[in-house]
Structure formats: structure tokens, C-alpha cells
mmCIF file of C-alpha atoms in Angstrom:
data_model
loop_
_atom_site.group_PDB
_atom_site.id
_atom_site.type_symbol
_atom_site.label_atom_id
_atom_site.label_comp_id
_atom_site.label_asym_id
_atom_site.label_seq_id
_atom_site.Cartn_x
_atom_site.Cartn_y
_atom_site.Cartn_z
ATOM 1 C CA UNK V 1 119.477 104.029 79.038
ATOM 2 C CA UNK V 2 122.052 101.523 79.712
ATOM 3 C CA UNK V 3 122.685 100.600 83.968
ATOM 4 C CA UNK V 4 126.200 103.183 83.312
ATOM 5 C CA UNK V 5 124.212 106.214 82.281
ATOM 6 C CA UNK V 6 121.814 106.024 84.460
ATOM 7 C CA UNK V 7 124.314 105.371 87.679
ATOM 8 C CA UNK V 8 125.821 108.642 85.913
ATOM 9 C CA UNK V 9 122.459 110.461 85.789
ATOM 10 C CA UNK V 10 122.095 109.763 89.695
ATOM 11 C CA UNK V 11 125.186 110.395 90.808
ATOM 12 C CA UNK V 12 124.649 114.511 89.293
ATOM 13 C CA UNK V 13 122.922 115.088 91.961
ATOM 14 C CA UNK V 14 122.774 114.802 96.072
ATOM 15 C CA UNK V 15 120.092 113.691 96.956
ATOM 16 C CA UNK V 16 121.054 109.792 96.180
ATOM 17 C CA UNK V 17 123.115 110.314 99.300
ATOM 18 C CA UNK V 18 120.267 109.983 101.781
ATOM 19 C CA UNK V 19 119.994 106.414 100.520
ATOM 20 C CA UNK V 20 117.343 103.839 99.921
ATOM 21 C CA UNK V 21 115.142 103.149 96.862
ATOM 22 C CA UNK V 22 112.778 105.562 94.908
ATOM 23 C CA UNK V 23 114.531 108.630 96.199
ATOM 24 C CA UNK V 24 113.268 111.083 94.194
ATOM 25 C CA UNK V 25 109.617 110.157 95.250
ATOM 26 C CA UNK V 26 109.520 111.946 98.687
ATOM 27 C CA UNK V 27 112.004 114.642 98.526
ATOM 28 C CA UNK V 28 109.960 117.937 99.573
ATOM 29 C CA UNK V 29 109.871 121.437 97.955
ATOM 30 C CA UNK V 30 113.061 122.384 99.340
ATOM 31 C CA UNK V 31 114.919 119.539 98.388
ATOM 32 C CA UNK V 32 113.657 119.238 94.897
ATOM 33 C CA UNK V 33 115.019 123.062 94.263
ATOM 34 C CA UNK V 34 118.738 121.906 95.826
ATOM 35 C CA UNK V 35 118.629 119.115 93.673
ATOM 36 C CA UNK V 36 117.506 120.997 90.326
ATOM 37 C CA UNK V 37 120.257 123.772 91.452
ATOM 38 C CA UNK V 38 123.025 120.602 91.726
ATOM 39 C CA UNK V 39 122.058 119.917 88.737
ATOM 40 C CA UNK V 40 122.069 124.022 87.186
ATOM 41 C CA UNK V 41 118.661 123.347 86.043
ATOM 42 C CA UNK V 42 116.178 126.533 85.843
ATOM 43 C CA UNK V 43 114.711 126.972 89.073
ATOM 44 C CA UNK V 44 112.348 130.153 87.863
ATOM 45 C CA UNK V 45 109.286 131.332 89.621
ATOM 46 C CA UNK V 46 105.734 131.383 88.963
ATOM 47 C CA UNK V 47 105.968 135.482 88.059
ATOM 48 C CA UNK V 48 109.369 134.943 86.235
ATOM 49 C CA UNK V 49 107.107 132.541 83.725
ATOM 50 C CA UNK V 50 104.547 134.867 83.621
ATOM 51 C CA UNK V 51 101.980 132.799 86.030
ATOM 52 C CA UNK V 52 102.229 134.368 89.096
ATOM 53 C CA UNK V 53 98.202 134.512 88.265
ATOM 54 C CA UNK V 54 97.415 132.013 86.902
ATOM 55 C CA UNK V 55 94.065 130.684 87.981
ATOM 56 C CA UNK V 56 93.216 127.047 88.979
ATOM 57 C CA UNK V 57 89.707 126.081 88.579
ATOM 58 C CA UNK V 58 88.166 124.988 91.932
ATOM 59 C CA UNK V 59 86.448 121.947 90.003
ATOM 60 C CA UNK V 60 87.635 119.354 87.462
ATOM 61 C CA UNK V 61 84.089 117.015 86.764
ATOM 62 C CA UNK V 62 86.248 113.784 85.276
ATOM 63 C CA UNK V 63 88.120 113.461 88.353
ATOM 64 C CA UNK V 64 85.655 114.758 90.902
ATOM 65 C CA UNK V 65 82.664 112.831 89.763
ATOM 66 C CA UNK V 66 84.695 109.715 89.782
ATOM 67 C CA UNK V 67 86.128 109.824 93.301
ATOM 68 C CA UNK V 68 82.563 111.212 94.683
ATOM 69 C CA UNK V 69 80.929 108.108 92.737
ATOM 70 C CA UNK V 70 83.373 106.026 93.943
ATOM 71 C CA UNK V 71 82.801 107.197 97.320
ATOM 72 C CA UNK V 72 79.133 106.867 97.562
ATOM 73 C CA UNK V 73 79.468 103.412 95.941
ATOM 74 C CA UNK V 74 81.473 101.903 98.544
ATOM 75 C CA UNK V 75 79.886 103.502 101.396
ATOM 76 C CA UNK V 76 76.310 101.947 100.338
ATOM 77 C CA UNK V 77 77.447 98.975 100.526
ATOM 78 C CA UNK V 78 78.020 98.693 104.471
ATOM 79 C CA UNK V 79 74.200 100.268 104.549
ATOM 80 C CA UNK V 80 71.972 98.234 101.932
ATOM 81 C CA UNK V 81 69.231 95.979 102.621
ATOM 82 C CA UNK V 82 70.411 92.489 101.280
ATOM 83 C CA UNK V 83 68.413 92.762 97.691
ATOM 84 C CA UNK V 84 69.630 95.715 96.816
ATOM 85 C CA UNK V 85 73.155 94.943 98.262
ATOM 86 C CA UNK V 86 73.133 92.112 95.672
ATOM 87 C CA UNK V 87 72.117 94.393 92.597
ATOM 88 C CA UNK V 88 74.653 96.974 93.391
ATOM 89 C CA UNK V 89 77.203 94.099 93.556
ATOM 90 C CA UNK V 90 75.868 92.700 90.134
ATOM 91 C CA UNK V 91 76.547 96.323 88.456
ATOM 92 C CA UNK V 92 79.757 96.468 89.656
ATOM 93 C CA UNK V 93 81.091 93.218 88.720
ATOM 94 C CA UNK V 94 79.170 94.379 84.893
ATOM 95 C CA UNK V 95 80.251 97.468 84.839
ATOM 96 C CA UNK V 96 83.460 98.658 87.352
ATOM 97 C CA UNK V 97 85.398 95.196 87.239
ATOM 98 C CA UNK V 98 88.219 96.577 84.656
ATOM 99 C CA UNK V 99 91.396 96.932 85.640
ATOM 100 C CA UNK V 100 91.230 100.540 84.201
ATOM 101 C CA UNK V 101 88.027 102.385 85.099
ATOM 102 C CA UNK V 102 87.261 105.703 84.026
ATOM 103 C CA UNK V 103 84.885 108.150 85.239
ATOM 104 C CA UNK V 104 82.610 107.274 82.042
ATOM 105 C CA UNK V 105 82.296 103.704 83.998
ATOM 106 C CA UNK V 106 81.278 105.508 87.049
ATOM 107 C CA UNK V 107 78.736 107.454 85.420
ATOM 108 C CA UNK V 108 77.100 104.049 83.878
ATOM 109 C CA UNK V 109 77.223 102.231 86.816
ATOM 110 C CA UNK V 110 75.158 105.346 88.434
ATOM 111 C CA UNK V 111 72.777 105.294 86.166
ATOM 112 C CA UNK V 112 72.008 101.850 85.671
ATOM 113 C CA UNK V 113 71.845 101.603 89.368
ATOM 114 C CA UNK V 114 68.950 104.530 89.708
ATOM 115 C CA UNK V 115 66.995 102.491 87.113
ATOM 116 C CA UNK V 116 67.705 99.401 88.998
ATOM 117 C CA UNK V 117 66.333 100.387 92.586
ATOM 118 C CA UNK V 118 63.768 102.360 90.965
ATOM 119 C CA UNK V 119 62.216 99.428 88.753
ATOM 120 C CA UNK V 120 62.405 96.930 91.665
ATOM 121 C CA UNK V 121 61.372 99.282 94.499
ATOM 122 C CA UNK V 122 64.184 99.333 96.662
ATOM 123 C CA UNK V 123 65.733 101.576 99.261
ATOM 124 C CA UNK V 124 63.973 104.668 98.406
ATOM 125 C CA UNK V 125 66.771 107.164 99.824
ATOM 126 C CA UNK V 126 68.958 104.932 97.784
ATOM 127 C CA UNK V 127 67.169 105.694 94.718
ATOM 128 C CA UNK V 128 67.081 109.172 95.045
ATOM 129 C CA UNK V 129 71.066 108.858 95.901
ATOM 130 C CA UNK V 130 71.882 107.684 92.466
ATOM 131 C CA UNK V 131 69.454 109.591 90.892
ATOM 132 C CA UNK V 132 70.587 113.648 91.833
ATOM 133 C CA UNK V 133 74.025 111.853 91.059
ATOM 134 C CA UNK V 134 72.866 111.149 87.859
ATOM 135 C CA UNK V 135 71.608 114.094 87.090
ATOM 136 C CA UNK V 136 74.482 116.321 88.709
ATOM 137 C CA UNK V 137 76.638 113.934 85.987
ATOM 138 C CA UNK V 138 73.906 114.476 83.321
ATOM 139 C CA UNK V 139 74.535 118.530 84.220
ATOM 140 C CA UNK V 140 78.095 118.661 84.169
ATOM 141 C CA UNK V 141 78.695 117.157 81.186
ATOM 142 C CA UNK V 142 75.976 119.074 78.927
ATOM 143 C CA UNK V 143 77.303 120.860 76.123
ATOM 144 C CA UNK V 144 78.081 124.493 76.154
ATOM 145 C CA UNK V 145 75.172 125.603 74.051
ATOM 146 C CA UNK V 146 73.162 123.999 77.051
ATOM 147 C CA UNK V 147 74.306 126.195 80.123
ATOM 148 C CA UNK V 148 71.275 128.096 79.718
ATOM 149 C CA UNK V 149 70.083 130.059 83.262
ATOM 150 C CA UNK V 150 67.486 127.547 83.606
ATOM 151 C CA UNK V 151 70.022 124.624 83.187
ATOM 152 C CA UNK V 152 72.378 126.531 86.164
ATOM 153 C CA UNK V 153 70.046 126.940 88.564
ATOM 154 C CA UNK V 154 69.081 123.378 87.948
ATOM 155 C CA UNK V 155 72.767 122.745 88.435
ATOM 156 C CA UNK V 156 72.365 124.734 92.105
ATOM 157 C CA UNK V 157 69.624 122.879 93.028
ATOM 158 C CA UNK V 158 70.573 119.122 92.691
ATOM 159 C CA UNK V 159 73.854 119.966 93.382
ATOM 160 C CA UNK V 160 72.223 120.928 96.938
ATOM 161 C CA UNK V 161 69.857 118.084 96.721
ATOM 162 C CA UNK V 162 72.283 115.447 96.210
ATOM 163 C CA UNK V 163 74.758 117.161 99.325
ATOM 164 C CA UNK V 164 71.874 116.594 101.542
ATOM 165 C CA UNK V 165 70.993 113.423 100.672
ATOM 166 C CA UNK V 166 74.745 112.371 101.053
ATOM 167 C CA UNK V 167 74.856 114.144 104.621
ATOM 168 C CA UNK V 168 71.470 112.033 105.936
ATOM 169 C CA UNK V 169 72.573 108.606 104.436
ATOM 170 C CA UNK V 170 76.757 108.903 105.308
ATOM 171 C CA UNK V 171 77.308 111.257 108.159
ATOM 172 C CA UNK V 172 77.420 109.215 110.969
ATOM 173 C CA UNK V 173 78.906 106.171 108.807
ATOM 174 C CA UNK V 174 81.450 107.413 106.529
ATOM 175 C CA UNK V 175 84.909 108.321 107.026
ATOM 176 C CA UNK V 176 86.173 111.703 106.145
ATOM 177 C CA UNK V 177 87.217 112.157 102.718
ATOM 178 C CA UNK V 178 83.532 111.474 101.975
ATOM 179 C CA UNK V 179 83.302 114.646 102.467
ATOM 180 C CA UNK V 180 86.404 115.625 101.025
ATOM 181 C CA UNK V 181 87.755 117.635 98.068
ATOM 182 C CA UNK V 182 85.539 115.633 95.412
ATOM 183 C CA UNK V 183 81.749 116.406 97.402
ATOM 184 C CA UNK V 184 83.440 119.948 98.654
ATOM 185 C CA UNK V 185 84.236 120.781 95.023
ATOM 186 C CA UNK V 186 80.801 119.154 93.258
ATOM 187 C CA UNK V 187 78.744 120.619 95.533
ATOM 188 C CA UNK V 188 79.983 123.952 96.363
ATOM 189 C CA UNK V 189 82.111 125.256 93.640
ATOM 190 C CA UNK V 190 80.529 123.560 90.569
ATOM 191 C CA UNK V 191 77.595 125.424 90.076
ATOM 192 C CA UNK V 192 79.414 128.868 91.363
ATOM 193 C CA UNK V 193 82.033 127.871 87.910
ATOM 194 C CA UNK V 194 79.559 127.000 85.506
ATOM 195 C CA UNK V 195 78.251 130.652 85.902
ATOM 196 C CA UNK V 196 81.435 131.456 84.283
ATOM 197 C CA UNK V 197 82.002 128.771 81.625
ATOM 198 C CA UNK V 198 80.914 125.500 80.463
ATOM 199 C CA UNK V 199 81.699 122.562 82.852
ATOM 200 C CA UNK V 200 82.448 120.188 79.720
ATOM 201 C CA UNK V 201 84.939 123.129 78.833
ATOM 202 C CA UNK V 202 86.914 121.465 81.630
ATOM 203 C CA UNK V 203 86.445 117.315 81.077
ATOM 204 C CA UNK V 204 90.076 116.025 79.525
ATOM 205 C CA UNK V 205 89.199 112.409 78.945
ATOM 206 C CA UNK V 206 90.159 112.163 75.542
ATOM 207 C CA UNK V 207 93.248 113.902 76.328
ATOM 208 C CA UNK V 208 94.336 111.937 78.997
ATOM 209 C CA UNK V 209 93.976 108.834 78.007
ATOM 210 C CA UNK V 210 96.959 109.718 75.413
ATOM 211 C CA UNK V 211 99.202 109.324 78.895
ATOM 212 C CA UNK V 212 98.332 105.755 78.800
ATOM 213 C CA UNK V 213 98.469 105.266 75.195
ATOM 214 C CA UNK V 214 101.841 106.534 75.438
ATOM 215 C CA UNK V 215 102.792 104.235 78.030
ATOM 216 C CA UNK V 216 101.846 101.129 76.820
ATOM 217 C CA UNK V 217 103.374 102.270 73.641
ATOM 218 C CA UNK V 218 106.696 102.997 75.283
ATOM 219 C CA UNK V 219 106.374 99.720 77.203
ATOM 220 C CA UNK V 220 105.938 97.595 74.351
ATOM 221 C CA UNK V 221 107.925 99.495 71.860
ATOM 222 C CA UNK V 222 110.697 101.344 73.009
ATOM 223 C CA UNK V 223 114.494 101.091 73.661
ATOM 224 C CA UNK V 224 114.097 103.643 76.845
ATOM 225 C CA UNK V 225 116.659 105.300 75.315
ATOM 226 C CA UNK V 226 115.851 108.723 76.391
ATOM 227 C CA UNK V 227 116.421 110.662 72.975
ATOM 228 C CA UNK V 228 114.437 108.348 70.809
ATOM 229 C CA UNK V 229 111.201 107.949 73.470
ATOM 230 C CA UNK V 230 109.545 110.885 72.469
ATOM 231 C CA UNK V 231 109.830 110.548 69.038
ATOM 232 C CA UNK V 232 108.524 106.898 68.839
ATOM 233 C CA UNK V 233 105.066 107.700 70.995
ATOM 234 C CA UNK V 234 104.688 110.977 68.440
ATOM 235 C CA UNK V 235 104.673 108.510 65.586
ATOM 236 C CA UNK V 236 102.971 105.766 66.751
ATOM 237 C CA UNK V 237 100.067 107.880 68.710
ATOM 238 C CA UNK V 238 99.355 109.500 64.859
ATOM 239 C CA UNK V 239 99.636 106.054 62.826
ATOM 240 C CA UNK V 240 96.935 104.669 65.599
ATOM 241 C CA UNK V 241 94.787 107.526 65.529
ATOM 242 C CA UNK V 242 94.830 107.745 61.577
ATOM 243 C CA UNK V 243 94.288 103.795 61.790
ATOM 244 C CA UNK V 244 90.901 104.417 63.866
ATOM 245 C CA UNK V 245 89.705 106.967 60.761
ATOM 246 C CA UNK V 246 88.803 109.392 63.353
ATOM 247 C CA UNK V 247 87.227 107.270 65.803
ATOM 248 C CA UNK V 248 86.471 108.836 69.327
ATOM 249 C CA UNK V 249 86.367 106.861 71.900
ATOM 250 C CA UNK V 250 84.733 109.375 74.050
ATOM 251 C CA UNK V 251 81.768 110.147 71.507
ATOM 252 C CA UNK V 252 81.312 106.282 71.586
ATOM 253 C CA UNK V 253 80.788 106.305 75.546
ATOM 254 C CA UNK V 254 78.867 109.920 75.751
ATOM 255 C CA UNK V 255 76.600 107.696 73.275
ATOM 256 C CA UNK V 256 76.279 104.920 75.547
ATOM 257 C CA UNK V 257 75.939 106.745 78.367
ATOM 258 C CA UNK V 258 73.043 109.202 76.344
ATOM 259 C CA UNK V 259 71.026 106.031 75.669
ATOM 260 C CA UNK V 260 71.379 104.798 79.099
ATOM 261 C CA UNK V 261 69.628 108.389 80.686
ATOM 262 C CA UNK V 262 66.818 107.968 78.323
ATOM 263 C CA UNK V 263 66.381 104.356 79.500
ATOM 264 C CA UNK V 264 66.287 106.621 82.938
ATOM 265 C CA UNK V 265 63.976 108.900 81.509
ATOM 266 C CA UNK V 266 64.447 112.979 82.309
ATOM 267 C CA UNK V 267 62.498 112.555 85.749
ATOM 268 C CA UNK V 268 64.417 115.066 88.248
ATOM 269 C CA UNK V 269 62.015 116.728 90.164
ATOM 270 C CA UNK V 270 63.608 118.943 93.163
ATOM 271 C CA UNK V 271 61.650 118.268 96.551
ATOM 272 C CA UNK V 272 62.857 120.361 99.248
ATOM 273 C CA UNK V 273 61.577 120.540 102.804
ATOM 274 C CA UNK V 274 60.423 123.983 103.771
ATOM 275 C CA UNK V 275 63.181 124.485 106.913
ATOM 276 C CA UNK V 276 65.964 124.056 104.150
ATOM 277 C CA UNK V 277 64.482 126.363 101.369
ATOM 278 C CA UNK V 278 65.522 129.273 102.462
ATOM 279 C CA UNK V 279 69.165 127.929 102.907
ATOM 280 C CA UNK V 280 69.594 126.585 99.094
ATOM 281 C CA UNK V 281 67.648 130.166 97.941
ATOM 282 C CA UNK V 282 70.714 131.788 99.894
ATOM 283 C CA UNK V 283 73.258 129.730 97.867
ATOM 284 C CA UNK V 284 71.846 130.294 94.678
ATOM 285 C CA UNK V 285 71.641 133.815 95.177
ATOM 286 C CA UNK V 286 74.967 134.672 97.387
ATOM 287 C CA UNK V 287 72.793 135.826 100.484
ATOM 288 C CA UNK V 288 71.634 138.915 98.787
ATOM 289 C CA UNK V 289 67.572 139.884 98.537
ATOM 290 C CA UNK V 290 65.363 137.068 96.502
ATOM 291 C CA UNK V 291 61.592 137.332 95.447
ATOM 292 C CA UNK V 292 59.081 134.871 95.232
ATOM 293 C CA UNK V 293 56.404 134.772 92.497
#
């Protein structure tokens, strides 16, 4: 867009009138309608489009398990002893120094760190950290011929694990969003969902990364005139993708990340203490009457 159209794009509406830069980054829900009504732009309603119930899932696994890991990463650091403080460090200047990092980083880094403390015998409560996290990303990620009733209520049980271990290490420590939406939604909802459907039903990494394949493409590519933008990122996404002969980048990392766990070795083994039984058995089964054989 040349400087005139877009001073003529800007000056369709009202809300340039408030002044100052990047004003259409703040404007609230309110404001946003006036200014799509300025401009006689379709203001319908959820029910008008037919969504009035829709349902949005209480869990998303790429971005939870990311912030969570990210979480639990930098709050161990202020708690380490000094060797493993140094080890963590190493795996995150291997592993999470890109200037992109994706939740398939995150999930490396975790793993690599369980094998780490538990091959040089460090902070045990550490090493049980990474590994329910681990195994809670091991979980959510298994395919959907996997969610088996065994492999749910395995889900319920280091999902409550892992929530505990969290609470003992980070309460008194960490600042709130610790405990935030990511933990809320990993260890509450997540193994409520995958009842319902398959958690990897739900991961979108190889669908979102085409929002920053389009952007370098439009970066390095385009005019920014608005007509011909859409076009160009259509064509080039397909010529790169046909280039690649089918090449998925996110088989490549679930590969990685598969011969990584068996480095790790299938070792989860739930160890609960007696007063807290009774309160993950209430979970699991909604508070309703349980036997034990």
C-alpha cells in the first residue's frame, strides 16, 4: 500500500482521533464494533453465524505444555543445587537457545533433563519433576489408536502426580501464573477431555507454523500491496512444500523426540502417599462410589 492509501484507510474510521501510535491495538470490545460500524462492516453475532454453541476445548497440549514447561524451567533455576543448576543451564543453551522455540523444544529439553539428573544422581524431587512432565508430554501426544482406558487413567494419575510435585517444589517460591491457565488446564481438564477424544486430535504444530512461513514469505517477497499478498503466500507455501517432496517437519521432531524417551526408557511408576489416595481416586472417578480389588 502506498503512505496515500493507507492515510485513506485510517482516516475511514474514528478511532484515529484518540491519537497516538498503534491505535488499533488497545481499542476494547465496544470500540472495535463502532469502528467496524464506521466502517459498514458486518458486525453479526455468534447465533447469527450459527456459533452461538460452539464449544472451546478447555485444553490445547502445544501451547499448554510449552508455557507449563517453560514455567517449571525457570522456576528451578532459583531452587537447584549448583551441579544440577549447571546441567539445566547446559540443556538450555543446547536445546532452548533459538530465537524461535516451539513446544517440540520444550519437550526435548524435558526429557533430556530427566535422563540427566537421573544418570548423575541429582536433586531427586527434581528428577521426578521432569520425569511425570515427560510422561504427561509422552501421554498427550500418543496417537489416537493409543487412548486406550488403561492409557487415560494413566493420563489421571501423572497428571495428579506431576500437580503435586509442582505444588511441594513451587508454592511458596513461584509467582502466580505458575499456577495459571497452562497447570489449571494440564492438570485438571486434560485427562477429563481425553475421555472424549484424542489429545493429539488437538496439537496444530504443523499448521501453525504456516503463519510464520507466510510471514517471512510476505517479508521477503511481497509488494504489501494488499490484493496481491494473499495470492503470493498461496503460491509460494505450495512450490515450498512440493520442493520438500512431502517432508514433515513435525514427523522429523516426533522422531527425535521418540528416540529421546527410549533413551529415557518407559519407567513411570505412580507412588502415591496413602493421605492423598483417596483424593486422586475421587478425581478419576468424579466423587462417585469406587472399589478396590
Amino acid at each position: 500500500m502506498t503512505l496515500q492509501e493507507r492515510q485513506h484507510f485510517v482516516l475511514e474510521g474514528t478511532a484515529w482521533k484518540k491519537g497516538g501510535m498503534n491505535i488499533y491495538d488497545k481499542l476494547k470490545k465496544a470500540e472495535l464494533t463502532e469502528e467496524l460500524q464506521v466502517r459498514q462492516i458486518n458486525t453479526r453475532d455468534l447465533n447469527t453465524l450459527q456459533l452461538g454453541r460452539y464449544e472451546v476445548c478447555p485444553v490445547e497440549p502445544l501451547h499448554d505444555l510449552k508455557g507449563h514447561f517453560a514455567n517449571i524451567l525457570e522456576e528451578s533455576e532459583k531452587l537447584l543445587s549448583e551441579n544440577a543448576l549447571a546441567e539445566l543451564k547446559k540443556v538450555k543453551i543446547a536445546i532452548l537457545s533459538k530465537s524461535t522455540l516451539r513446544c517440540s523444544d520444550y519437550r526435548k529439553a524435558i526429557i533430556l533433563l530427566y535422563i540427566k539428573f537421573r544418570d548423575n544422581k541429582f536433586d531427586k524431587e527434581y528428577e521426578e519433576l521432569f520425569r511425570t512432565a515427560a510422561e504427561l508430554s509422552h501421554l498427550l501426544y500418543s496417537q489416537d489408536e493409543k487412548r486406550v482406558p488403561k492409557s487415560i487413567l494413566a493420563l489421571h494419575n501423572i497428571s495428579f502426580l506431576h500437580g503435586m510435585i509442582c505444588v511441594q517444589l513451587f508454592r511458596d517460591t513461584a509467582p502466580p501464573r505458575m499456577f495459571g491457565c497452562y497447570f489449571h488446564a494440564l492438570i485438571s481438564h486434560s485427562p477429563l477431555f481425553c475421555r472424549l477424544a484424542s489429545m493429539s486430535a488437538l496439537n496444530t504444530e504443523d499448521e501453525e507454523r504456516i503463519f510464520g512461513q507466510a510471514k517471512s514469505i510476505t517479508k521477503s517477497t511481497s509488494n504489501y500491496h494488499v490484493e496481491q499478498v494473499i495470492d503470493n503466500i498461496i503460491t509460494r507455501v505450495q512450490v515450498e512444500n512440493a520442493l520438500l517432496h512431502g517432508t514433515n517437519n513435525v514427523d522429523k521432531e516426533e522422531n527425535s523426540i521418540r528416540k529421546l524417551s527410549k533413551v529415557a526408557g518407559n519407567s513411570f511408576k505412580l507412588t502415591l502417599k496413602e493421605s492423598v489416595i483417596f483424593s486422586c481416586l475421587e478425581k478419576v472417578f468424579g466423587g462417585g462410589i469406587f472399589l478396590l480389588v
